Short mmCIF file of C-alpha atoms in Angstrom, two decimals:
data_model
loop_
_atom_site.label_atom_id
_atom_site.label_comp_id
_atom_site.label_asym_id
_atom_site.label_seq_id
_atom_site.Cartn_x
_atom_site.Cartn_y
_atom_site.Cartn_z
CA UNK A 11 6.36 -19.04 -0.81
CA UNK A 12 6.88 -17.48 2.81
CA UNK A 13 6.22 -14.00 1.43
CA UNK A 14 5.31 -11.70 -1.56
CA UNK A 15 8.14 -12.54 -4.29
CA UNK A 16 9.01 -9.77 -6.91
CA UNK A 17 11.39 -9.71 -9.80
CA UNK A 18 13.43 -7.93 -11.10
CA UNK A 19 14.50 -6.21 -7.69
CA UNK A 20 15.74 -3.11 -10.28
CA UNK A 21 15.19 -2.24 -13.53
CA UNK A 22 17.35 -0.07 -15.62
CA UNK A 23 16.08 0.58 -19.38
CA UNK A 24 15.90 2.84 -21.62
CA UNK A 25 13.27 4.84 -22.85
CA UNK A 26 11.18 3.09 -25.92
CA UNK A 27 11.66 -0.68 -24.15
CA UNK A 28 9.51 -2.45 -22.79
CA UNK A 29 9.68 -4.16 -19.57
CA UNK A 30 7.73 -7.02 -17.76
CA UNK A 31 7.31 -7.00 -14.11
CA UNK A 32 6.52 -10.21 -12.18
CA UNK A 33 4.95 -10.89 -8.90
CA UNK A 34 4.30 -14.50 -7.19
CA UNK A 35 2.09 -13.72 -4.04
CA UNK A 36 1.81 -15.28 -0.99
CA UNK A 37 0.74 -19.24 -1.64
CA UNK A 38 -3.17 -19.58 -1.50
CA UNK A 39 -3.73 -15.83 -1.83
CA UNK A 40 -6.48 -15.17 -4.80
CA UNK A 41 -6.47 -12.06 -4.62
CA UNK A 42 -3.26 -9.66 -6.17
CA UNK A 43 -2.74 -5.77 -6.80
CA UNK A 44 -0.20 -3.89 -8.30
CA UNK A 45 0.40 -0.04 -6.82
CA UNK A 46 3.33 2.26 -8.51
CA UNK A 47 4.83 4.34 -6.34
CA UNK A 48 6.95 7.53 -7.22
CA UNK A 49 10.24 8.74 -4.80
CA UNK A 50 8.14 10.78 -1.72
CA UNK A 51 4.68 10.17 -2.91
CA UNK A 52 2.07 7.81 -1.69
CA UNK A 53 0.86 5.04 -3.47
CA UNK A 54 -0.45 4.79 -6.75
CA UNK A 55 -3.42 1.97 -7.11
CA UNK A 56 -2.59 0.24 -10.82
CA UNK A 57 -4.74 -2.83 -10.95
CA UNK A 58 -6.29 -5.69 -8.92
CA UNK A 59 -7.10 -9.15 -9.45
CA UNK A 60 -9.36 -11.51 -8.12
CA UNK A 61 -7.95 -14.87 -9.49
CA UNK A 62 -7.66 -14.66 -13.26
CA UNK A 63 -9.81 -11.61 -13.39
CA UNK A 64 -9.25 -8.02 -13.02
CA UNK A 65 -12.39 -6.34 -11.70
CA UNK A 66 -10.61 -3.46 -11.70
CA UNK A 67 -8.34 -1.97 -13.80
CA UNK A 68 -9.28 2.12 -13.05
CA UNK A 69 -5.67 2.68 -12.34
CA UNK A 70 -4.05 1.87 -15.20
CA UNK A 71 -2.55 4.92 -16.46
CA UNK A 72 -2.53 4.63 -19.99
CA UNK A 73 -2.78 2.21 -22.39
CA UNK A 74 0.63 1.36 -22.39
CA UNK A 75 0.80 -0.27 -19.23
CA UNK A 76 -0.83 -3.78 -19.06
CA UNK A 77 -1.33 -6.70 -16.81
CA UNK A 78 -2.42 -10.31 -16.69
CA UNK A 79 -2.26 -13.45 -14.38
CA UNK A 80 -2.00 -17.23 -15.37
CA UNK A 81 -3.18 -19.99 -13.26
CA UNK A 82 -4.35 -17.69 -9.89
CA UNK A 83 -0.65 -17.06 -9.67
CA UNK A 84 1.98 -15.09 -10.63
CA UNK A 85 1.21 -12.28 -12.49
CA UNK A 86 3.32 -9.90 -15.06
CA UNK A 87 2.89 -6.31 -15.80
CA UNK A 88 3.51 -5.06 -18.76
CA UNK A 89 4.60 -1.55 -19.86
CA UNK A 90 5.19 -0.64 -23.29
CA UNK A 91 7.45 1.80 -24.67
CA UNK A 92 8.74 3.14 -21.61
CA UNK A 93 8.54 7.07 -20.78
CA UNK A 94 10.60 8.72 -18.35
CA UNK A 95 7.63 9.66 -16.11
CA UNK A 96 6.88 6.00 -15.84
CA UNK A 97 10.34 5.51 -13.11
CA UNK A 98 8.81 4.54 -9.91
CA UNK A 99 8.97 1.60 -7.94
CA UNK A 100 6.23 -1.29 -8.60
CA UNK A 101 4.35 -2.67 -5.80
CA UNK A 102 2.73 -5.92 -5.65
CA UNK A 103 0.73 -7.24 -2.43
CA UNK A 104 -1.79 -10.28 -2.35
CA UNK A 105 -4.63 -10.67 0.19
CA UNK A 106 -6.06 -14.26 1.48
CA UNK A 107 -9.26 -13.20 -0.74
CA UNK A 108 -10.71 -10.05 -2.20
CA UNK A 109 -12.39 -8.91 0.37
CA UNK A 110 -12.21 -5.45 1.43
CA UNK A 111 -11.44 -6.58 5.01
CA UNK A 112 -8.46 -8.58 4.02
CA UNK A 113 -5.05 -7.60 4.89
CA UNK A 114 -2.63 -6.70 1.54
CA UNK A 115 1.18 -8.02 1.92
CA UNK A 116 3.19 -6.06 0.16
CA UNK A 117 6.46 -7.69 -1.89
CA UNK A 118 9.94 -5.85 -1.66
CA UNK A 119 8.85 -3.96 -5.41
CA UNK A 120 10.90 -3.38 -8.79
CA UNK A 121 12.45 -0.20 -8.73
CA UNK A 122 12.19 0.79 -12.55
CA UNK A 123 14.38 3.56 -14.15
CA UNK A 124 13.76 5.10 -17.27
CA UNK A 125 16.81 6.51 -18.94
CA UNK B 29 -13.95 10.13 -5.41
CA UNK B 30 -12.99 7.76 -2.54
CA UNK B 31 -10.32 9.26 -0.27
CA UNK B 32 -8.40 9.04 2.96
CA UNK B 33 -6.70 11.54 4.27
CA UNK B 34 -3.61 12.00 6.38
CA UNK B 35 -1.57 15.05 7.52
CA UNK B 36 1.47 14.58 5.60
CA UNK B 37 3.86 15.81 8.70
CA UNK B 38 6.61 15.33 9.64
CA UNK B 39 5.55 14.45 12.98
CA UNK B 40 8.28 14.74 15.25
CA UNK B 41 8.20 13.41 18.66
CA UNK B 42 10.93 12.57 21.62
CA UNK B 43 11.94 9.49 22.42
CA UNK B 44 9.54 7.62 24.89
CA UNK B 45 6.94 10.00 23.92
CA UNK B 46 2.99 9.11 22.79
CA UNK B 47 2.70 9.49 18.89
CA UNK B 48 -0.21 10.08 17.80
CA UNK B 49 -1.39 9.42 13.79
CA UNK B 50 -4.50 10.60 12.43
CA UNK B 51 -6.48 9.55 9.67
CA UNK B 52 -10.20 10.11 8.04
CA UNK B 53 -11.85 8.61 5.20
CA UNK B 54 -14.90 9.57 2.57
CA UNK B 55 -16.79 6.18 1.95
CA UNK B 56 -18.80 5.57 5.05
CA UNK B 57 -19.06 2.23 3.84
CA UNK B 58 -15.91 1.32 4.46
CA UNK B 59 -15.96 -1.52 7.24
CA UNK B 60 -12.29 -2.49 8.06
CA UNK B 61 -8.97 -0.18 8.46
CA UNK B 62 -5.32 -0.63 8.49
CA UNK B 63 -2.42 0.67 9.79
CA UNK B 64 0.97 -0.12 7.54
CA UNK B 65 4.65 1.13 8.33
CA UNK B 66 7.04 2.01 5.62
CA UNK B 67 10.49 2.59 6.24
CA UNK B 68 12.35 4.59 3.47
CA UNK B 69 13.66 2.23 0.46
CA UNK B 70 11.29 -0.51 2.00
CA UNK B 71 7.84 -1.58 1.07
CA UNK B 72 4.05 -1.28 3.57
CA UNK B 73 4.52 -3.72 6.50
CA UNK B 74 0.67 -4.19 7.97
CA UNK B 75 1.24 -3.49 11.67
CA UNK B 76 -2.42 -3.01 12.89
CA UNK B 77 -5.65 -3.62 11.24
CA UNK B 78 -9.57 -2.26 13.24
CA UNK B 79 -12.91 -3.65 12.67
CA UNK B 80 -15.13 -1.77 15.43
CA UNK B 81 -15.69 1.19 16.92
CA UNK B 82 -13.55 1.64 19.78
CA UNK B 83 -9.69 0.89 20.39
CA UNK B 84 -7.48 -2.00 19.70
CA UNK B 85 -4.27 -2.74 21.53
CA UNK B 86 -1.15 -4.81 20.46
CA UNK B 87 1.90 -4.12 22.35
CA UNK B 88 2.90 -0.56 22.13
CA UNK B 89 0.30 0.39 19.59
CA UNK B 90 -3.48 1.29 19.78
CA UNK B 91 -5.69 1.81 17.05
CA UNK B 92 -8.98 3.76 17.60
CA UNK B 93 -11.66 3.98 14.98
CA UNK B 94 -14.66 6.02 15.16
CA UNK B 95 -17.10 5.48 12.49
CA UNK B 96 -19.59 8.07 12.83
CA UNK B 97 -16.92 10.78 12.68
CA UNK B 98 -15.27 8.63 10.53
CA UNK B 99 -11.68 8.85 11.82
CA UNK B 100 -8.84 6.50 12.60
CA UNK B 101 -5.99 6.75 14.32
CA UNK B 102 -3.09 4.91 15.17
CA UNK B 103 -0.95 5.69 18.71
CA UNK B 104 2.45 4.50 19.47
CA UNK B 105 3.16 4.51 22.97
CA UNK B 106 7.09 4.96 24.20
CA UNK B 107 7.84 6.05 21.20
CA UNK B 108 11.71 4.71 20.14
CA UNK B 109 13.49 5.91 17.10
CA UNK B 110 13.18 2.81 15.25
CA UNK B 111 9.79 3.69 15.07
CA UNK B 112 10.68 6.41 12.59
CA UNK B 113 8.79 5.91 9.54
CA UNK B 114 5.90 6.87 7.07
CA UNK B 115 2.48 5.60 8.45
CA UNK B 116 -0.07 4.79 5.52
CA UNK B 117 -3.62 4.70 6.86
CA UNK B 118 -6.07 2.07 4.71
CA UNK B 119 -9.76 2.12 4.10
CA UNK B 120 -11.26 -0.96 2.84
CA UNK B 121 -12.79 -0.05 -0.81
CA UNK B 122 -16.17 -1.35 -2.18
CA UNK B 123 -14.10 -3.03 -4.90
CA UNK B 124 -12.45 -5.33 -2.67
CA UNK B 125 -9.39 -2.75 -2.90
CA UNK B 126 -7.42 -0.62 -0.29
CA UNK B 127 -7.71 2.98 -0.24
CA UNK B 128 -4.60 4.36 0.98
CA UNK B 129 -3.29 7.36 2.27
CA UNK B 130 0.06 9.30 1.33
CA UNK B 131 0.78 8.43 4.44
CA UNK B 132 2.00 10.38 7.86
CA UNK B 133 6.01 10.92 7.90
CA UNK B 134 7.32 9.97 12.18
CA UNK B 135 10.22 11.12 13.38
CA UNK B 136 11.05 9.86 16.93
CA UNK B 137 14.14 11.90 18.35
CA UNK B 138 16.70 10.11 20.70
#
């Protein structure tokens, strides 16, 4: 596609769900990150993939929260039984390749609230 | 702990004013920088990204980067209030990441 695609735009569950995130990047972009990002604050650095592979997964914040990627694509992130503190909006961006001097293109996010 | 850091603000300016956005970062090998705006509800747009020392232009903004006092900036020349926005300053990571800022809050009065 033209641009970063993310879905669900918004997210309202309760506390306890889980939820699944999904992010198709930019077509012919290997590399894909996630980043959470809380109302005011910067953002947060979840996870990044470099085609099927995540060679870096230091953001993660607990072991709730979970990602994979199929087929150098789309990729879904998982969180498991939800906690208030975890209402932020998701971030996912994709880069040409993942290379440290590549550009990230951010999608519009999921806005997830926690009830 | 690899960091940049940016003065939170808010930065206010007048219209048609120079703004001026400030930035430095830890890892001295970091080798490429970026310059994203982010309106509030939106997500980063990349607006200008630096390679070498020295300055880069592209229409009303420059970006200078300095790596042996490692410090970018980013200035906005005529400065409208559309430009209003948070500025996240990038540093490329070692893990083929971004390190990013919390970003510089811009407030351009009419």
């Amino acid at each position: 596609g033209a641009g970063v695609s993310q879905s669900p735009s918004n997210k309202v569950t309760e506390k306890g769900k889980d939820v699944e995130l999904r992010c198709d990047p930019i077509s012919g972009h290997t590399a894909l990150y996630w980043y959470r990002q809380s109302l005011g604050q910067g953002l947060e650095f979840l996870i990044y993939f470099q085609g099927n592979s995540a060679p870096d997964k230091s953001g993660l914040p607990s072991d709730r929260f979970s990602a994979e990627r199929t087929g150098g694509s789309v990729s879904t992130l998982t969180i498991q039984r939800t906690q208030q503190e975890d209402s932020a909006v998701y971030l996912c961006a994709s880069s040409l390749q993942g290379y440290s001097n590549q550009p990230q293109h951010f999608g519009d996010g999921t806005r997830l609230s926690i009830l | 702990q690899k960091e940049v850091e940016q003065n939170s603000g808010p930065l206010s300016v007048p219209e048609g004013a120079i703004a001026s956005l400030n930035c430095t970062y830890s890892d001295r090998g970091s080798q490429s920088f970026f310059w994203y705006r982010q309106y509030s509800g939106k997500s980063p747009e990349l607006i200008m990204s630096i390679y070498s020392n020295g300055d880069k232009e592209d229409g009303r903004f420059t970006a200078q980067l300095n790596k042996a006092s490692q410090y970018v900036s980013l200035l906005i020349r005529d400065s409208q209030p559309s430009d209003s926005a948070t500025y996240l300053c990038a540093a490329g990571g070692s893990q083929g990441n971004l390190i990013f800022g919390k970003g510089t809050k811009l407030s351009v009065k009419p």
